Tab-separated table of C-alpha atoms and ligand atoms in Angstrom:
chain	number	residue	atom	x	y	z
A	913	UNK	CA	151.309	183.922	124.127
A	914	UNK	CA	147.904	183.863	124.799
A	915	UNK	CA	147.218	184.149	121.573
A	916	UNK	CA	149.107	181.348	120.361
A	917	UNK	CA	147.192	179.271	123.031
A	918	UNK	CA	143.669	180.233	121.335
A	919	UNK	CA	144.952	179.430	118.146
A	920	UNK	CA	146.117	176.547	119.083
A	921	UNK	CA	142.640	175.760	120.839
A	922	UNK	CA	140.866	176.628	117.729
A	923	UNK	CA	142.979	175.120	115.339
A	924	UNK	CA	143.093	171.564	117.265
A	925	UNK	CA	139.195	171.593	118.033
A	926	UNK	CA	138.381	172.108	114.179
A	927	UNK	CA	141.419	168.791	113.139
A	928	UNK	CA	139.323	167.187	115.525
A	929	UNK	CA	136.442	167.120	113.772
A	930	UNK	CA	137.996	166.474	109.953
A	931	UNK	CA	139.718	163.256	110.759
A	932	UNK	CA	138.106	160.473	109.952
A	933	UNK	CA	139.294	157.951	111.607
A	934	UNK	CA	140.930	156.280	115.119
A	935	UNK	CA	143.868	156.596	113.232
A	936	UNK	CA	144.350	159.372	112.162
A	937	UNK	CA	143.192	160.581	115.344
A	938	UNK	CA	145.758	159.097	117.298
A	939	UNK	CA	148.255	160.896	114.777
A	940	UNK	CA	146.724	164.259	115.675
A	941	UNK	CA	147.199	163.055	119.536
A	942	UNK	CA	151.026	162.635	118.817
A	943	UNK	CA	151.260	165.688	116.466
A	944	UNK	CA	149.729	167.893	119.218
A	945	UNK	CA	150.507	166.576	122.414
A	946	UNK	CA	153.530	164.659	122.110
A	947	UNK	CA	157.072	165.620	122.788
A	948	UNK	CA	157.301	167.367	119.914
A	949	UNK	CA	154.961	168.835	119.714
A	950	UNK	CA	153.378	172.788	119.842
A	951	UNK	CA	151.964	172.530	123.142
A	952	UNK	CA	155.487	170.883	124.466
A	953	UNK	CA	156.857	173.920	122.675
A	954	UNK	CA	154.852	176.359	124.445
A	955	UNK	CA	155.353	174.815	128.032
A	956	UNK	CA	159.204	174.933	127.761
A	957	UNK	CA	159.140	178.743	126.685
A	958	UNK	CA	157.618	179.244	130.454
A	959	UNK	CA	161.261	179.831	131.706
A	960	UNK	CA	161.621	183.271	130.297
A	961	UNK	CA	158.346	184.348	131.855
A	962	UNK	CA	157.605	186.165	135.254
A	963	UNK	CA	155.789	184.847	138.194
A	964	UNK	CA	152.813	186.734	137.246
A	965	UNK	CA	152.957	185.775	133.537
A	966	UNK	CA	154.126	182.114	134.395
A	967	UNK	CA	150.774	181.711	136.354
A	968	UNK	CA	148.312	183.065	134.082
A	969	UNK	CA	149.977	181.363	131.067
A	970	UNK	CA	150.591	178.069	133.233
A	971	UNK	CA	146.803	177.952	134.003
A	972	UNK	CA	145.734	178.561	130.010
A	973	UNK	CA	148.407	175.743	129.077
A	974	UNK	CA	146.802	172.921	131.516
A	975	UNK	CA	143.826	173.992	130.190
A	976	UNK	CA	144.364	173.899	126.815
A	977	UNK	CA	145.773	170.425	127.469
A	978	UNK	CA	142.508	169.257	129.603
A	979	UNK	CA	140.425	170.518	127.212
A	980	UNK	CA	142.359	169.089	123.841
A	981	UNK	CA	142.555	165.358	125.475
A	982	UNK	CA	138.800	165.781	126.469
A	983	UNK	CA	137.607	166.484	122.312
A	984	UNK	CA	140.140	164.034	121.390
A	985	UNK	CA	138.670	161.421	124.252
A	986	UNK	CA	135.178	162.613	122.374
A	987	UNK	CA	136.141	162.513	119.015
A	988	UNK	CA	137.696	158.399	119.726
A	989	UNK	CA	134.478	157.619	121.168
A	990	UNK	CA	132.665	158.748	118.175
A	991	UNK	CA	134.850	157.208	115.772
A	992	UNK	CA	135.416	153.552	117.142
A	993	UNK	CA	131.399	153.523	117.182
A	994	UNK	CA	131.409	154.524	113.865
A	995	UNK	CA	133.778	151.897	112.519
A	996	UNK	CA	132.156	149.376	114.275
A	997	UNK	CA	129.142	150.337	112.518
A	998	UNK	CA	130.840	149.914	109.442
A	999	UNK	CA	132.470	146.832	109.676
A	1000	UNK	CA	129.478	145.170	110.899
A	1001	UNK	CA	127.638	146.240	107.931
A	1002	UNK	CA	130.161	144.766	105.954
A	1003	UNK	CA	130.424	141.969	107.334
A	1004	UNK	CA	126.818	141.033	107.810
A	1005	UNK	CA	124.704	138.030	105.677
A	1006	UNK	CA	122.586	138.578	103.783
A	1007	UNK	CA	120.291	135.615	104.338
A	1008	UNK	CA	118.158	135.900	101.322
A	1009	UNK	CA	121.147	135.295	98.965
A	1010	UNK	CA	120.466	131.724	96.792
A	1011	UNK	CA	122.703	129.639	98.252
A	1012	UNK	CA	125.359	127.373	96.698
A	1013	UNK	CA	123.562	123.950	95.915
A	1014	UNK	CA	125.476	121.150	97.792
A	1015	UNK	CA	125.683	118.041	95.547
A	1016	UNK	CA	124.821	114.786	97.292
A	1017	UNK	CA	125.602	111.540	96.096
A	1018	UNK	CA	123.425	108.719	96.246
A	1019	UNK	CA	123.966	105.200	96.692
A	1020	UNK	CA	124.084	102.979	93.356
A	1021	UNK	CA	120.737	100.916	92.682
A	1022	UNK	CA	122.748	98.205	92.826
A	1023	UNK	CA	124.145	98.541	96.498
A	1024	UNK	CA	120.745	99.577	97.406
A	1025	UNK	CA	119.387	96.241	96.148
A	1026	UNK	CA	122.247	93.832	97.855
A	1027	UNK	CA	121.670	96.426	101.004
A	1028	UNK	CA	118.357	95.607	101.339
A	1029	UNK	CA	118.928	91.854	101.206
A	1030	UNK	CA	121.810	91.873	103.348
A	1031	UNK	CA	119.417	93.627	105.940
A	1032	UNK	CA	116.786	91.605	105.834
A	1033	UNK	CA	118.596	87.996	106.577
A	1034	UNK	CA	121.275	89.618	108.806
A	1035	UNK	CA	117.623	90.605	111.004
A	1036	UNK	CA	116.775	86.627	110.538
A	1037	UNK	CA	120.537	86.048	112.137
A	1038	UNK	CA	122.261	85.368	108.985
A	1039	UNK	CA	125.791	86.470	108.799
A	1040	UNK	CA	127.398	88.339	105.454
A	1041	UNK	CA	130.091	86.537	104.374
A	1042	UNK	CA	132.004	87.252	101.119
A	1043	UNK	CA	134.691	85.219	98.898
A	1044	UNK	CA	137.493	86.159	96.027
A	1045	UNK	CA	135.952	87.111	92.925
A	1046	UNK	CA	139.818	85.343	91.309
A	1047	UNK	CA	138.589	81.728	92.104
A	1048	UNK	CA	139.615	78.234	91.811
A	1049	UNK	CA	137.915	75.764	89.481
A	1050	UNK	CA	137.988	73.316	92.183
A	1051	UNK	CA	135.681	75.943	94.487
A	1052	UNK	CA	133.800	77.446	91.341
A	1053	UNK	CA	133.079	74.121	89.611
A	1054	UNK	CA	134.076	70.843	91.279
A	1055	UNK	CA	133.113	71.370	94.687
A	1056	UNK	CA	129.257	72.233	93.574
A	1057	UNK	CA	129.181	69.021	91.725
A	1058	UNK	CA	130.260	70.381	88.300
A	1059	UNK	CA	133.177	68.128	87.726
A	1060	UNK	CA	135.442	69.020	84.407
A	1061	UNK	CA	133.709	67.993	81.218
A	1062	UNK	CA	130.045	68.496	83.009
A	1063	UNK	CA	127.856	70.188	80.225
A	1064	UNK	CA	126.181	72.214	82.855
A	1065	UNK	CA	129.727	74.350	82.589
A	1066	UNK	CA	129.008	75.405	78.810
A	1067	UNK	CA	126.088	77.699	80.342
A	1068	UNK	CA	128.356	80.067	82.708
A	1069	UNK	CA	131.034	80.871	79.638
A	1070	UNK	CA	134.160	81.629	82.002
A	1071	UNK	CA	137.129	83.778	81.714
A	1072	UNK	CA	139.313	81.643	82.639
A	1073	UNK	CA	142.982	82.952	84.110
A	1074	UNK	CA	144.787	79.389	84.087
A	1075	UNK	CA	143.685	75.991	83.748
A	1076	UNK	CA	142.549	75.760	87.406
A	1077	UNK	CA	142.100	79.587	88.030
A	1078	UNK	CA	139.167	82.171	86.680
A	1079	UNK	CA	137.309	84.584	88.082
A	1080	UNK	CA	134.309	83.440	89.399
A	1081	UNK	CA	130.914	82.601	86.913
A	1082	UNK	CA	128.614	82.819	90.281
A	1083	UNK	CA	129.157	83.354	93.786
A	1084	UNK	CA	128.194	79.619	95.070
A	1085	UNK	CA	131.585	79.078	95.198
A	1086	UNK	CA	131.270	80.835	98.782
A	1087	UNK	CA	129.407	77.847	99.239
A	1088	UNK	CA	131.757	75.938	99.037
A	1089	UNK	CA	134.579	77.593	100.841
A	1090	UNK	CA	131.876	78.601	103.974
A	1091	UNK	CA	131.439	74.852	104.444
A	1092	UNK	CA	134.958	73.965	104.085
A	1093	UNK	CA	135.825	76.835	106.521
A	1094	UNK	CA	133.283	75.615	108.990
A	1095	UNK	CA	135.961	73.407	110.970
A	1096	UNK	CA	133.339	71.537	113.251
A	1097	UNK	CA	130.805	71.137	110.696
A	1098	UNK	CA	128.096	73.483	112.544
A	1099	UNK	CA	124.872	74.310	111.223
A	1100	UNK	CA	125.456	77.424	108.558
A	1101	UNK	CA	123.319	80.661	107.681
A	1102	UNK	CA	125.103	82.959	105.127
A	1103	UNK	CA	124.335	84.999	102.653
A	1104	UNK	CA	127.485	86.355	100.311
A	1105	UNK	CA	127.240	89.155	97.860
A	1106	UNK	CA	129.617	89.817	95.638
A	1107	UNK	CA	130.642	90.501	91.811
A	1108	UNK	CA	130.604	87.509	89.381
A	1109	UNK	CA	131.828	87.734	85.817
A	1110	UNK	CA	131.407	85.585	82.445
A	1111	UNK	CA	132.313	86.086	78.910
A	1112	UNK	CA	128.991	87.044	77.458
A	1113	UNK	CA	128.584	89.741	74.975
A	1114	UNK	CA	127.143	92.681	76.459
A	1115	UNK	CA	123.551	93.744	75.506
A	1116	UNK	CA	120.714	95.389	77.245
A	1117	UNK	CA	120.154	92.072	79.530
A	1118	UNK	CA	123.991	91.053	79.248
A	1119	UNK	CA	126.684	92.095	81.363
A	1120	UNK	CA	130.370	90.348	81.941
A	1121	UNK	CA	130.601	91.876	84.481
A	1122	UNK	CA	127.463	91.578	87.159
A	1123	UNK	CA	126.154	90.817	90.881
A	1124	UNK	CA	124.849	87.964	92.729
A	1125	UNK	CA	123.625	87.155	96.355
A	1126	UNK	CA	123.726	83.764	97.248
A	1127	UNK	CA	122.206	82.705	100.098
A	1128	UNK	CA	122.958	78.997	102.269
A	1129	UNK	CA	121.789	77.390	104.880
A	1130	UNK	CA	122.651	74.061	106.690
A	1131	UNK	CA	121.352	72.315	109.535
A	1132	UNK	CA	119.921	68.638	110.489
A	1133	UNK	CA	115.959	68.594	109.515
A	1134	UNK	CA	116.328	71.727	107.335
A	1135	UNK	CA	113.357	70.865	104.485
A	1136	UNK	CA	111.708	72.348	101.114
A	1137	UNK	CA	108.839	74.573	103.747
A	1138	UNK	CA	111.940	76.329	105.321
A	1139	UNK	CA	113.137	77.127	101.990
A	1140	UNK	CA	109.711	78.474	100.759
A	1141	UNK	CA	109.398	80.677	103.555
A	1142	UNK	CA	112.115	82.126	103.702
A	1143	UNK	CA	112.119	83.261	100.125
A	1144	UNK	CA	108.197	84.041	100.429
A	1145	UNK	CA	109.762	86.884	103.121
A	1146	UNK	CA	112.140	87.887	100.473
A	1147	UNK	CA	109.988	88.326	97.540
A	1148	UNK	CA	107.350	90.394	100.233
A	1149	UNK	CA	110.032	92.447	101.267
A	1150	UNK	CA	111.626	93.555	98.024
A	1151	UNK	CA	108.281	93.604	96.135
A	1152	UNK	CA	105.657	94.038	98.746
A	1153	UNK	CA	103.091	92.460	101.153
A	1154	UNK	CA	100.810	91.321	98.819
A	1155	UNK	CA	103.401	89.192	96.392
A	1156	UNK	CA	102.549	85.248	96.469
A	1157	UNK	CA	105.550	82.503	95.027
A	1158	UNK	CA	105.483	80.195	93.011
A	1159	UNK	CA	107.903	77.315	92.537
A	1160	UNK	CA	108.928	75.491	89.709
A	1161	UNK	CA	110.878	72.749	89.614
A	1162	UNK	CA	114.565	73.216	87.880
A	1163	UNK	CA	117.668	72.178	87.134
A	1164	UNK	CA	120.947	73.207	89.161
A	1165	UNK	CA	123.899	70.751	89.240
A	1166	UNK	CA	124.729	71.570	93.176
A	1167	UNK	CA	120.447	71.495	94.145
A	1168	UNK	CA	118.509	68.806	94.621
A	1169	UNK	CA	115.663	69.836	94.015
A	1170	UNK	CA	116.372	72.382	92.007
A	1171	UNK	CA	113.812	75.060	92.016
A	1172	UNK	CA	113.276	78.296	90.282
A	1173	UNK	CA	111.265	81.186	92.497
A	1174	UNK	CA	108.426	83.069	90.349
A	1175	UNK	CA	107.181	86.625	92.079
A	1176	UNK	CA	103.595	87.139	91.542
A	1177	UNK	CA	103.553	90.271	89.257
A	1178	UNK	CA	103.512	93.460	90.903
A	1179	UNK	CA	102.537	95.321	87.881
A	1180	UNK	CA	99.355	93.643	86.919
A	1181	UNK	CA	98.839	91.963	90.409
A	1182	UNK	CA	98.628	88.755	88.814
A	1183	UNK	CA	95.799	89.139	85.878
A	1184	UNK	CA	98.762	89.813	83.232
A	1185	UNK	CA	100.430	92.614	81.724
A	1186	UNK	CA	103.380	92.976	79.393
A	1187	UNK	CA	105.885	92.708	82.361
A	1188	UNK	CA	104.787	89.167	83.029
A	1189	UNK	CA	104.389	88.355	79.493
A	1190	UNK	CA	100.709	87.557	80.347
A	1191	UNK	CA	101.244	84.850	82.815
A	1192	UNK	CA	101.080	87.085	85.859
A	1193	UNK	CA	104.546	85.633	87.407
A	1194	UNK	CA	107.926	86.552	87.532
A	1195	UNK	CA	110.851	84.973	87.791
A	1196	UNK	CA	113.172	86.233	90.192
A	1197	UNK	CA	115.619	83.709	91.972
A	1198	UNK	CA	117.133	79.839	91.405
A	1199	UNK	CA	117.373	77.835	94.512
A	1200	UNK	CA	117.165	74.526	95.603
A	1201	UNK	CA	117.887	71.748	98.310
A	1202	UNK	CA	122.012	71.350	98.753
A	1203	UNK	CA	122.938	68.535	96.754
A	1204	UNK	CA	123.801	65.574	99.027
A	1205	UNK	CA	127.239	65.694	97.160
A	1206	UNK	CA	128.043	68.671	97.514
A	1207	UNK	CA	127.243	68.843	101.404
A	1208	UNK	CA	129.872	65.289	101.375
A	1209	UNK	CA	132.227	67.088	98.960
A	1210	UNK	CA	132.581	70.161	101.677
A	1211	UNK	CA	133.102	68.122	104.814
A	1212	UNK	CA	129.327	67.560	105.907
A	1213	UNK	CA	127.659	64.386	106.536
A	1214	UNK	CA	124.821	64.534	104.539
A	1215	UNK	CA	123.134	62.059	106.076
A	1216	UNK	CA	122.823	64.252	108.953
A	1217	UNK	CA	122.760	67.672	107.616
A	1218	UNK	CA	120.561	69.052	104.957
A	1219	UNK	CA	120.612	72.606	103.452
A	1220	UNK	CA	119.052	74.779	100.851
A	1221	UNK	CA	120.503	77.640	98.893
A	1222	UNK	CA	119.410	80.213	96.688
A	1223	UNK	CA	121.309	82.552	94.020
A	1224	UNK	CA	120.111	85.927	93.711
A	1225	UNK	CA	120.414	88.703	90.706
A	1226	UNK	CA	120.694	92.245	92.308
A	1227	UNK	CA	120.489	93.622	88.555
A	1228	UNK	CA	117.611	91.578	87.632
A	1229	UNK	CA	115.829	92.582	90.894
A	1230	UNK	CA	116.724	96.276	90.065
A	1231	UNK	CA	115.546	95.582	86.412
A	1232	UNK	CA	112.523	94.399	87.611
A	1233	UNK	CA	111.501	97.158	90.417
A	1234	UNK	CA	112.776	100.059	88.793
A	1235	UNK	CA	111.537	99.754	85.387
A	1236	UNK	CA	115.168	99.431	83.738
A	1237	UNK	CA	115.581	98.471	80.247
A	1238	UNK	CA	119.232	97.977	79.592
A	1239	UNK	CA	121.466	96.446	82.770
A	1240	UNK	CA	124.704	98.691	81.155
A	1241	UNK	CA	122.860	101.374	82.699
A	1242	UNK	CA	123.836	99.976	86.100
A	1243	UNK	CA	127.812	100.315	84.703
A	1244	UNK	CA	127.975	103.038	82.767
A	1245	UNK	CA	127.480	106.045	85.749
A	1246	UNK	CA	125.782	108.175	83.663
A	1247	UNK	CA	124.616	111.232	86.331
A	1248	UNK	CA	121.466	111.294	84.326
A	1249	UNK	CA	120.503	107.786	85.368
A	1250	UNK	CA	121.424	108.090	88.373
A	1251	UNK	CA	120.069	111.193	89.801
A	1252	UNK	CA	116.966	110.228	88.301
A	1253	UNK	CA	117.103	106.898	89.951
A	1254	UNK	CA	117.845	108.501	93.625
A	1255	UNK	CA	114.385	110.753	92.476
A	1256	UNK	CA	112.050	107.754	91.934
A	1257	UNK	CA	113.589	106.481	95.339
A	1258	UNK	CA	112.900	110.187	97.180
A	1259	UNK	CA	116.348	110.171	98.055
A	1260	UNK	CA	116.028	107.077	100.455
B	440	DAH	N1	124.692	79.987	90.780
B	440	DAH	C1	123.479	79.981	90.012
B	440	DAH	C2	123.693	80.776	88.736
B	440	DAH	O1	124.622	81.527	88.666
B	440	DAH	C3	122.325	80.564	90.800
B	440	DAH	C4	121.884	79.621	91.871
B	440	DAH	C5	120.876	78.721	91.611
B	440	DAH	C6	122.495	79.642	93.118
B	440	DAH	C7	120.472	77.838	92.597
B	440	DAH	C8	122.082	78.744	94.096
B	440	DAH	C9	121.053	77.842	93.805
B	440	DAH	O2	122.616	78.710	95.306
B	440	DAH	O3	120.663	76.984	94.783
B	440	DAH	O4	122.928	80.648	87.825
């Protein structure tokens, strides 16, 4: 019997050490320990011992079984540290790994252009207002003192939807509606971006499709100097401190005086370079007082009230600070234009 209990001793101690893991550890528990098992086997043979032989062998069994949880307590400890180990190690980062380059977007010229605007006059208390690019000739046309059969209508070639409907050849039709809107006739300081449309031919400077900001303001005493500063601060702000305007006078059928806005060129400075054509301006903008009839035609008294408004190209303006040749490039979302667009701008 005693024997068996050495062998038993051994033969555990060595399993011990083979397995390799908490499981198969906690197999060897069961095998050895449990019901079942040899030690079990040996306790219930006890009954056809004597006193003497029961002690003796009683004492080697509890000892074997002290001894046999104690290597197996051992052997667990050993183990779980060394899984842990392991699955730490396998789960670890390496840090150095290149990562996965994220792809960020950037935002259109375009939207930068109108963004920029919008935040500069909202800061001088302007409000953003915007209108339906599917307009009616009476706000398009009619209302900005372009009645039907005007000439002036031949130069913004329209698609035209119905007889009275199109979509809209300019966004000064906002104009129109912001005055119309304005139900007590209070002084007015908007500027409306939006997409405009005509039915030219698309080349490198044509687009049917294409952006304006117009701007408007209305007020009693509101003069020709308020004008001129205002879109002095525009012209320093999108082309920097140094630019100088110029006007010239022009013709707009809803401005009186109609006036067209030259930058001084920020190429050349103003001596003359091939961006200015030699004359060291640039034209950027058409504005102009509002037209007494169209202030009357939109509910104000213009007798009271006078206004000036201006019509913005965000393309042109893009055109013009960027360096871009062809304006399709603004529509046709080619990821080479544009990423190389967000690079001149250092990702702004
Ligand atoms: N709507 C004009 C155009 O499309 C631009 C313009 C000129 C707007 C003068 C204005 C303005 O408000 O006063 O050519």
């Amino acid at each position: 019997m005693i024997e068996k209990i050495n062998g038993l001793k051994e033969e555990i101690q060595k399993k011990c050490q083979i397995v390799s893991s908490t499981k198969e550890l906690n197999d060897l528990r069961v095998e050895y320990l449990g019901k079942k098992g040899p030690i079990q086997g040996l306790s219930s043979m006890m009954g056809s011992l004597t006193i003497e032989e029961k002690k003796e062998f009683g004492r080697s069994l509890n000892e074997l079984k002290t001894e046999v949880n104690h290597w197996i307590e051992e052997r667990k400890h050993e183990l779980e540290k060394k899984e842990l180990e392991e699955r730490l190690e396998k789960e670890s980062i390496d840090i150095t790994l290149p990562s996965t380059e994220l792809k960020v977007g950037g935002v259109h010229p375009i939207t930068k252009i109108i963004d920029e605007v919008e935040e500069l006059f909202v800061s001088m208390g302007y409000d953003v207002v915007e209108g339906p690019e599917v307009e009616l000739d009476l706000y398009n046309f009619e209302r900005l003192n372009l009645p039907k059969g005007h000439p002036a209508r031949d130069s913004q070639d329209s698609f035209y939807i119905t007889d009275e409907v199109l979509l809209r050849t300019q966004t000064s039709p906002v104009q129109a509606r912001t005055m119309e809107a304005n139900e007590e006739k209070k002084p007015i300081r908007v500027i409306c971006p939006g997409k405009t449309y005509r039915r030219d031919n698309d080349d490198a400077t044509h687009s049917h499709q294409f952006h304006q900001i117009e701007g408007l303001v209305v007020d009693e005493n509101i003069s020709l100097a308020d004008l001129k500063g205002t879109l002095e601060i525009l012209a320093k702000t999108m082309f920097g401190e140094e630019r100088e305007i110029r006007l010239r006078p022009s013709f707009f059928p809803f401005t009186e005086p109609s006036i067209e806005v030259d930058v001084s060129c920020f190429k050349c400075g103003g001596k003359g370079c091939s961006l200015c054509k030699g004359t060291g301006w640039i034209e950027i903008l058409g504005s102009g007082m509002v037209h007494p009839n169209v202030l009357k035609a939109n509910g104000y008294d213009p007798d009271k009230y006078t206004g000036f408004a201006f019509g913005i190209g965000p393309e042109r303006i893009a055109m013009l600070k960027y360096g871009i040749t062809d304006i399709r490039n603004f529509y046709t979302n080619d990821l080479r234009f544009l990423n190389d667009f967000n690079r001149v701008e250092g990702g702004k």
